[in-house]
XYZ file of C-alpha atoms in Angstrom:
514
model
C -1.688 36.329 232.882
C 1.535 34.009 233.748
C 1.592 33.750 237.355
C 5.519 33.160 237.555
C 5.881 36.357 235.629
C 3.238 38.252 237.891
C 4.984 36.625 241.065
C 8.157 38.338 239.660
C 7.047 41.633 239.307
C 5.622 42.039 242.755
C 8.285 40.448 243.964
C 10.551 43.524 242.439
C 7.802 45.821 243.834
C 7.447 44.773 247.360
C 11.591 45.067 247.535
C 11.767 48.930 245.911
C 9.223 49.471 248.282
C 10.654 48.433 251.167
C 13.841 50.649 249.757
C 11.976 53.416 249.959
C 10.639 53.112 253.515
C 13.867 52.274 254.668
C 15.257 55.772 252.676
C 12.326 57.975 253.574
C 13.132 57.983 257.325
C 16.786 58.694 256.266
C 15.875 61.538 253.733
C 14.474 64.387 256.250
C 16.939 67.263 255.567
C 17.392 68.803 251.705
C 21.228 67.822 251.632
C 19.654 63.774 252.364
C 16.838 64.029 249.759
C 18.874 65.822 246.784
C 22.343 64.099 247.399
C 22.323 61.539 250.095
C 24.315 63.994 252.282
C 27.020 62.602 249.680
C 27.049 58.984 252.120
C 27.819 56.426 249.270
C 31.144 55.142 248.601
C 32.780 55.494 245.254
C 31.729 51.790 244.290
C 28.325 51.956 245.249
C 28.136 55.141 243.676
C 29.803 53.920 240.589
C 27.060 50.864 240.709
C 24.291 53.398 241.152
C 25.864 55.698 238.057
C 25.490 52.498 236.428
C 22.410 51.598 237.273
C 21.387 55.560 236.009
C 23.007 55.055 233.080
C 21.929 51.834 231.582
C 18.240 51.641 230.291
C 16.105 49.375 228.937
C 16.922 51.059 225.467
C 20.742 49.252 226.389
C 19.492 46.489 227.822
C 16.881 45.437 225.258
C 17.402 47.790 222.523
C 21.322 46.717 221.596
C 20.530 42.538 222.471
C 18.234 43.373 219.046
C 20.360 45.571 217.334
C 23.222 42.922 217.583
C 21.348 40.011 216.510
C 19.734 42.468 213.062
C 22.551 44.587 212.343
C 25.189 42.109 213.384
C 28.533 44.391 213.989
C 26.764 48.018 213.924
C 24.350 47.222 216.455
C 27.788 46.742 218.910
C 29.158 50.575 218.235
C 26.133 51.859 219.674
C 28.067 49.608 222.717
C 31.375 51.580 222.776
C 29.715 55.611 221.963
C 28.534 54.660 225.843
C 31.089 53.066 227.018
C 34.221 56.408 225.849
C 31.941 58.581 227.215
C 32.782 58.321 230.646
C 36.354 58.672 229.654
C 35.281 62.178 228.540
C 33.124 62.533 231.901
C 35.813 61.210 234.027
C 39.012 63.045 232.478
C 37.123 66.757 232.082
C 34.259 67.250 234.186
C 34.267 64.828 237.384
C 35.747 66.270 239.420
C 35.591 69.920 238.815
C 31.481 69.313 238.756
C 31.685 67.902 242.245
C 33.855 70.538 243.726
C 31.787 73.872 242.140
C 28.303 72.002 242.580
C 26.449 71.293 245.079
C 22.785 69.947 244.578
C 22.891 70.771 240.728
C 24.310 71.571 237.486
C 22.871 75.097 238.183
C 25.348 75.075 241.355
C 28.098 74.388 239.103
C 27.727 77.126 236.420
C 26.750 79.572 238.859
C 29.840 79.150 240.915
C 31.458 81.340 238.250
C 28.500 83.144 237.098
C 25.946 84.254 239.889
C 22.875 85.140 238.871
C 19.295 84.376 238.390
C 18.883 84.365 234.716
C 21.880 82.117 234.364
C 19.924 79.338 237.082
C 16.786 79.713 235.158
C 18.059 78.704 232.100
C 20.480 76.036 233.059
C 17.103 74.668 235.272
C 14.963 74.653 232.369
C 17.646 73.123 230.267
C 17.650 70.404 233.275
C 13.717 69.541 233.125
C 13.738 69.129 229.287
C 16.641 66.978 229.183
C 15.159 64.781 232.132
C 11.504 64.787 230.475
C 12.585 63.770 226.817
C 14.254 60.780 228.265
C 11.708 59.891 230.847
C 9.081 59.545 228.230
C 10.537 56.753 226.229
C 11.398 54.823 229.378
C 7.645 54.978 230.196
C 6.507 54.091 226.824
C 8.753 51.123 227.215
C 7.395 49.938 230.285
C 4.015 49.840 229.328
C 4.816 47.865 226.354
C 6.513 45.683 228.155
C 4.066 44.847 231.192
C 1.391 44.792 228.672
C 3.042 42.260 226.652
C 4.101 40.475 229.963
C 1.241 40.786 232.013
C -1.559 41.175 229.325
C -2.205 44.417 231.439
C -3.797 47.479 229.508
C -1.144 49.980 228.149
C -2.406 52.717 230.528
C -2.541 50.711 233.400
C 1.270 49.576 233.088
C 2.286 53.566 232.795
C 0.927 54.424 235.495
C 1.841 51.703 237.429
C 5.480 52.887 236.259
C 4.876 56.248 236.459
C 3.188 55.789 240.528
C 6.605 53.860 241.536
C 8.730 56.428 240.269
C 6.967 58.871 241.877
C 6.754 57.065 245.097
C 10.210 56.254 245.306
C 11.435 60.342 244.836
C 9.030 61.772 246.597
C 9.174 59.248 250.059
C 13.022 58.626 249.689
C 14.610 60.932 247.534
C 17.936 60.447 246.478
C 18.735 57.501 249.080
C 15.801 55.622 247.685
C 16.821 56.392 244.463
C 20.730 55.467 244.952
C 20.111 52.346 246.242
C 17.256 51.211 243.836
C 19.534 52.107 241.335
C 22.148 49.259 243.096
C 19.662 46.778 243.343
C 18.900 47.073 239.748
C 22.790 47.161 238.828
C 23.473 43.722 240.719
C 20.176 42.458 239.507
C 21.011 43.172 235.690
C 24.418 42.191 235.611
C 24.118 38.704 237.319
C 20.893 37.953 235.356
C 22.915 39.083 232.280
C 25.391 37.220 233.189
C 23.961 34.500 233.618
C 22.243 33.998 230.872
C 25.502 34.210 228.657
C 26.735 31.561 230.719
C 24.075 29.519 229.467
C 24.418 30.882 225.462
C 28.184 29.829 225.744
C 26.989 26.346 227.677
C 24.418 25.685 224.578
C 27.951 25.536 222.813
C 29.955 23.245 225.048
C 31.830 26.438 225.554
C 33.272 26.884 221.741
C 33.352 30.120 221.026
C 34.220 28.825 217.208
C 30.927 26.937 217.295
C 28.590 29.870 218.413
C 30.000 31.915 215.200
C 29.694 29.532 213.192
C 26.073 29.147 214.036
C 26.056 32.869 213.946
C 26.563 32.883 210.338
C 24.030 30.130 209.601
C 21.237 31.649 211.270
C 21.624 35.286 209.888
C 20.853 36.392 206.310
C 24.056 38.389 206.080
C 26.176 35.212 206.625
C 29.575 35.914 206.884
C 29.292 40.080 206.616
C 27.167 39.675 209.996
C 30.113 40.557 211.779
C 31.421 43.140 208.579
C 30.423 46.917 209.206
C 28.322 48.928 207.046
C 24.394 46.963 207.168
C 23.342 49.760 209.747
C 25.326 52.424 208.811
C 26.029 52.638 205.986
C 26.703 56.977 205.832
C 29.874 57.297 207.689
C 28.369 60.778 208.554
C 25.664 59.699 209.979
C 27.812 57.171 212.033
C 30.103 60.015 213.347
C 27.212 62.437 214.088
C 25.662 59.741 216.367
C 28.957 58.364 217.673
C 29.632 62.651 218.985
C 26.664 62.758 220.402
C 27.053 59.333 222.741
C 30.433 60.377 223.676
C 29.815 64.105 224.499
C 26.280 63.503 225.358
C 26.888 61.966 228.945
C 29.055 64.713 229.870
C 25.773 66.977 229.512
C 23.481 64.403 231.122
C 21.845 65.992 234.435
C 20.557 62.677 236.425
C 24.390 61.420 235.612
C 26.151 64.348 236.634
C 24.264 64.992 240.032
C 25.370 61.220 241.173
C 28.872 63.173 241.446
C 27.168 65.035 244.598
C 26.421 62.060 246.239
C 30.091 61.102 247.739
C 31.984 62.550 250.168
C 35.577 63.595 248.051
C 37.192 63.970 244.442
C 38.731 60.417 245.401
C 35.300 58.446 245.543
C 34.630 60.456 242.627
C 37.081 58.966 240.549
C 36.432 55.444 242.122
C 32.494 55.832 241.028
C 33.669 56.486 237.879
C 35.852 53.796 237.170
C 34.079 51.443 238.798
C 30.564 52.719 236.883
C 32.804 52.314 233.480
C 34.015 48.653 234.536
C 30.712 47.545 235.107
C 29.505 48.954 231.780
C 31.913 48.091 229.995
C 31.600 44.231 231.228
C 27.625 44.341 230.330
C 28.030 45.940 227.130
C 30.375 42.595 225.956
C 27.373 40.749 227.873
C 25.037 41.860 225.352
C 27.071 41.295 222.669
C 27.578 37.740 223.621
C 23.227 37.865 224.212
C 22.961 38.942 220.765
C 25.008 36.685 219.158
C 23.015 33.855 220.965
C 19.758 34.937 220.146
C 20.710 35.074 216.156
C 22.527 31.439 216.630
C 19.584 29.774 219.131
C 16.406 31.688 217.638
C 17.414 32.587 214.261
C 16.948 35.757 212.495
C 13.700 34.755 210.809
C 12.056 33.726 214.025
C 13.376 36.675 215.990
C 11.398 39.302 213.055
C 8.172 37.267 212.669
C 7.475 37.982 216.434
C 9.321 41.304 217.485
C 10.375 43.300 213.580
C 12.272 45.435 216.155
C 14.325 43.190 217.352
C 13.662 44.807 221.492
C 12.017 41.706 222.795
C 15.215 39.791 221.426
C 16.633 38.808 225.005
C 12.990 37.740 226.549
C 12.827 35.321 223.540
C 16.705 34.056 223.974
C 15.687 33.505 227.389
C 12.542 31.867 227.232
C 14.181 29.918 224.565
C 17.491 28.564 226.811
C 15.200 28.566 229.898
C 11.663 28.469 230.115
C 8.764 30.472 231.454
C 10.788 30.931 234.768
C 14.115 32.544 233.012
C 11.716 34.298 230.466
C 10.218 36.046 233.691
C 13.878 36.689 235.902
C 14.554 38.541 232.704
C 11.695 40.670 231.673
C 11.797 41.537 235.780
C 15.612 42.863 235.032
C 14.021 44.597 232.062
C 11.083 45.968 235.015
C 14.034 46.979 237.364
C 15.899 48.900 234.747
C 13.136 51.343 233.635
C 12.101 51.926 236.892
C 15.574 53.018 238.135
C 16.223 55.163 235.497
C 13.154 56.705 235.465
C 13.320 57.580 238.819
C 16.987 59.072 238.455
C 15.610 61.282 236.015
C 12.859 62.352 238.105
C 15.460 63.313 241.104
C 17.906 65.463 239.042
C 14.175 67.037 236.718
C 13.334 67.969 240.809
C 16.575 69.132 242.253
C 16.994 71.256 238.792
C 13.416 73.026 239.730
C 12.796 73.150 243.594
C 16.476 74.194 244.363
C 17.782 76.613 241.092
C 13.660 77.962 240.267
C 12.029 77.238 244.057
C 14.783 78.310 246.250
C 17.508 80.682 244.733
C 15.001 82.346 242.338
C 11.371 82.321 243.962
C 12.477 82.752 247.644
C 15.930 84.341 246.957
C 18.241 81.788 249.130
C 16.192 82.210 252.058
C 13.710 79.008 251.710
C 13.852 76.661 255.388
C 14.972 73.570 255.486
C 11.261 72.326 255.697
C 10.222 74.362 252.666
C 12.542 73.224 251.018
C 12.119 69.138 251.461
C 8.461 70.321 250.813
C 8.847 72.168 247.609
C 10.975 68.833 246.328
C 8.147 66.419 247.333
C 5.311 68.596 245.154
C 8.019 68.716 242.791
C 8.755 65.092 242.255
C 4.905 64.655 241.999
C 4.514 67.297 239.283
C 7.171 65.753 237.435
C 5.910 62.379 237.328
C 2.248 62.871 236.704
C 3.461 65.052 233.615
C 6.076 62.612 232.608
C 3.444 60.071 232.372
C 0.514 62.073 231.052
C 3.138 62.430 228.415
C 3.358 58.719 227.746
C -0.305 57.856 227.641
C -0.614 60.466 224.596
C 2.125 58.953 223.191
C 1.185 54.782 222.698
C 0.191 54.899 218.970
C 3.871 56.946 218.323
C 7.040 55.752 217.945
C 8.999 57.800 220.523
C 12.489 56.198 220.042
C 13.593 58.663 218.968
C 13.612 60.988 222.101
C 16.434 58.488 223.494
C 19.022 59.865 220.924
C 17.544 63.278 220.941
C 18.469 63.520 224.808
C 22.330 63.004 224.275
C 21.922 65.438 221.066
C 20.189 67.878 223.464
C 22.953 67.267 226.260
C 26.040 67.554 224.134
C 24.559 70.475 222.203
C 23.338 72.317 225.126
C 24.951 71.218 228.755
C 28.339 70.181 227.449
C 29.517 73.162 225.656
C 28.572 75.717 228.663
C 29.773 72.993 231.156
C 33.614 72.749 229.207
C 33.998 76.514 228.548
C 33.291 77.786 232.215
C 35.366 75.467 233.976
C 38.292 75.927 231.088
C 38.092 78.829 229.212
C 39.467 81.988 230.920
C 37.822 84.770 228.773
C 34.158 82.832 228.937
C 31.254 85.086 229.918
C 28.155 84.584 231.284
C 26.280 86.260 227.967
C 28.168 83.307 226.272
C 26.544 81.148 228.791
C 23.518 81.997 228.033
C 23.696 82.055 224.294
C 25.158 78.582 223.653
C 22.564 77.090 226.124
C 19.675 78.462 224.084
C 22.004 77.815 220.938
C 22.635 74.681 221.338
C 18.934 73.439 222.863
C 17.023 75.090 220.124
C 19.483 73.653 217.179
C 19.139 70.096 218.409
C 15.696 70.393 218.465
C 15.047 72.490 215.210
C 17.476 69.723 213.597
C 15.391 66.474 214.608
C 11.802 68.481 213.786
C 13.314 68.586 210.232
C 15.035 65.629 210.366
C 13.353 62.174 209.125
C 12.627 61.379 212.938
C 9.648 63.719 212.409
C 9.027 64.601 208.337
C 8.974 61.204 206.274
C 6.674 60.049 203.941
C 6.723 56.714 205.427
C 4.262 56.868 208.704
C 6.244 60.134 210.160
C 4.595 62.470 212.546
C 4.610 64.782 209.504
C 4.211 62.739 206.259
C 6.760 64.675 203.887
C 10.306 64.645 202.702
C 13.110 65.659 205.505
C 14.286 68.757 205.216
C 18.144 67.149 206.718
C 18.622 63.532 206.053
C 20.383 62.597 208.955
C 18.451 60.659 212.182
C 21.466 62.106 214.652
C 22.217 66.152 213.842
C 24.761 66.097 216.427
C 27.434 66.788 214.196
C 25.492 69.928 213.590
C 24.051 70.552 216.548
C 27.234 70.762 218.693
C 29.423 73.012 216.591
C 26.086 75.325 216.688
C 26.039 74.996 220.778
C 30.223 75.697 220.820
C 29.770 78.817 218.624
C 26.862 79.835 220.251
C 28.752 80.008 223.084
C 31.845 81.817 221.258
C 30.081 84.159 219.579
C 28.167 85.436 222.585
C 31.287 85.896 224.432
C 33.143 87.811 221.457
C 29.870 90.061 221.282
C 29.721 90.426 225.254
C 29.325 93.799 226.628
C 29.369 92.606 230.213
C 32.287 93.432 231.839
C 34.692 89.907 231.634
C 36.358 88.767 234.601
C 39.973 89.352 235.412
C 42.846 87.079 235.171
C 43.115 86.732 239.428
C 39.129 86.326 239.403
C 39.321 83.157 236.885
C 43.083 82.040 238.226
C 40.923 81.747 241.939
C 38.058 80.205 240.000
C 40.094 77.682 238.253
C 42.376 76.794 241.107
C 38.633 75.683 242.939
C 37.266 73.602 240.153
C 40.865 71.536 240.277
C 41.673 71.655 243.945
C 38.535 72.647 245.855
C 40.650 75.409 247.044
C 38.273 78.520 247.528
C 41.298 81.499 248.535
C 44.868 81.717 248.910
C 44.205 82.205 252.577
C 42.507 78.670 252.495
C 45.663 76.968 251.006
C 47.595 78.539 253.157
């Protein structure tokens, strides 16, 4: 074991920890632990969003893809980067004005009821655990490659932080774990293209031209089409990045935690600035590692192409640079993790624990109480999950969440706030519509059935790796259809014109406006 990389790690620990001790005293009351009693300020919030939203799939995953796939492996860069347009110009800020602890707040705001909770819950928990269980898998990879520590040891290790850091501190802990890790990754990142573009006397010119000496593709490295080379496929995936984040739980609760639509908007445009600025980071990081390293050295150790920015580092800086970096990689997975475990635990022990099981009429106590067993639940499942799951390649579940969210979330999400004849039967149908297509879509897909080492070892019954473009028209006329067919009675014009006026204004009544 390196010490400098072990002396890293704890380092990271000791400071999360301390995080959370500092949170837990601060998280005593349910509004604290699921929302942070909304106390951030749009830019910390937009830091925290950020630190939610980029994992060590962006972080490590892209730097690879880059430095392989040349230009492709940067449009995985900008599906992320629109979606918060989407996010920020549709559902912002009627989301924080319905909701109040969850997604389930939001829908149920126009549709009361039990079933409707349930569903949008469970929708909630699946969403959170298919992208938990890749960010586990990750970590133990990585800390056993780091650290030379067994693969089960590093998950749990993972898998106890995340817990510990939910459960003690809730979403304070989480918020500001989630900053740490933002500042953390984008100086480190930042740094380290300083010294890429330093390697270069700071000529961009030369670093291409390197570029094309050290890739295969030569001068087509920065062409399109050695990735993707099915425009459908392209688009499918593309739809699902951009609508995906819209219908992303552990992002859309951060809208909870500030005080107004104003800070709203601020997280939002700050969280977009900042990703936006590390996305062109990793683009400079993965033209670096193909011009320092070299494609042929970058396969024979890592065919994936993931470990691409420990090697650029280690290569540009040592041992010590090699370890600041792999403890930003740490940092990452833990923070989103553990934003994943808040919103999987607000969507159960408030929608299932409070309103359904105890009607509304839960304590305060109970409540905080219900959250904590929660939160454990959900990690020691989560990473049960991920020791089963070493000898698989799980990738895949990364994708399948935003094909899951825009499929599922986002269509019931745009049509209540928007659509005036919506109903909740519609509701319900194109949340199960949409949640069973995506995932009937990727079982037959060649994610699961290919004759090539797939989990089952036969032909695909659909070729394409992202079935968004499928799965989201199926979730929109899901949706439709169920509404058409509705037998419920639909609400009136005055009942959706009062609805409507809230999600845009807040404003509950006209005796409130006036």
């Amino acid at each position: 074991m390196n010490l400098t990389y072990f002396l890293f790690f704890i380092c990271i620990i000791v400071c999360t920890l301390i995080i959370t001790y500092w949170a837990a005293k601060r998280s005593n009351t349910a509004n604290r632990f699921y929302t942070a009693a909304g106390s951030l300020t749009g830019f910390q919030n937009g830091m925290a969003i950020a630190g939610d939203f980029i994992s060590a799939a962006s972080f490590l995953g892209i730097v690879g893809m880059i430095a392989i796939s040349g230009f492709d492996g940067f449009l995985y860069s900008i599906g992320f980067l629109v979606s918060y347009i989407v996010v920020l110009f549709l559902v912002a800020e009627p989301v924080h004005r319905l909701g109040k602890y969850s997604l389930g707040d939001v829908i149920c705001s126009r549709f009361p009821s039990n079933q409707m909770r349930l569903i949008m819950a469970i929708g909630a928990f699946i969403i959170s655990i298919l992208y938990m269980i890749p960010q586990l898998v990750a970590s133990g990879f990585l800390l056993r490659l780091l650290l030379d520590i067994d693969y089960s040891i590093s998950v749990l290790i993972i898998g106890g932080l995340m817990t510990i850091y939910v459960v003690f501190g809730g979403m304070v802990a989480t918020s500001w774990v989630q900053i740490v890790k933002t500042v953390v990754l984008m100086s480190g990142t930042f740094l380290l293209s300083l010294i890429v573009f330093s390697n270069f006397q700071w000529d961009i010119s030369s670093l291409v031209d390197r570029v094309k000496e050290g890739t295969p593709l030569g001068e087509d490295f920065f062409l399109p089409g050695h990735q993707f080379d099915n425009p459908i496929e392209f688009f499918s995936l593309q739809l699902a990045l951009v609508l995906g984040t819209a219908g992303l739980p552990h992002i859309l609760i951060r809208l909870f935690t500030v005080r107004n639509t104003l800070e709203v908007r601020r997280s939002l445009i700050s969280s977009t600035w900042i990703i936006g600025i590390f996305y062109l980071m990793t683009l400079v990081l993965g033209l670096g590692t193909v011009a320092l390293l070299g494609y042929e050295t970058l396969i024979a150790v890592d065919p994936t192409g993931n470990l691409a920015a420990p090697l650029l580092a280690r290569a540009v800086g040592g041992d010590f640079l090699l370890a600041f970096v792999s403890a930003i990689a740490f940092t990452t997975i833990v923070a989103v993790v553990a934003g994943l475990v808040i919103s999987a635990t607000t969507a159960f022990s408030h929608d299932i624990f409070h309103h359904i099981l105890k009607k509304g009429k839960s304590t305060e106590k109970e409540q905080l109480k219900a959250a904590r067993w929660t939160a454990l639940g959900i990690g020691l499942i989560s990473t049960l999950f991920a020791l089963q799951l070493e000898a698989i390649n799980v990738t895949f579940l990364v994708s399948l969440t935003f094909v899951v969210a825009a499929a599922s979330n986002f269509p019931v999400l745009i049509l209540t706030i928007y659509w005036k004849r919506f109903t909740q039967i519609g509701a319900i149908t194109g949340m199960v519509s949409g949640l069973l297509a995506s995932l009937l879509l990727v079982i037959l897909g060649p994610h699961i059935m290919n004759v090539d080492g797939g989990w089952i070892v036969r032909d695909s019954v659909i070729s394409l790796y992202n079935p968004g473009i499928i799965a989201i028209p199926i979730g929109f006329l899901g949706a439709y259809l169920g509404t058409i067919f509705s037998t419920k009675r639909k609400q009136s014009t005055e009942e959706f014109r009062q609805f409507y006026i809230q999600s845009q204004t807040g404003i509950t009544s006209r005796r409130e406006s006036s």
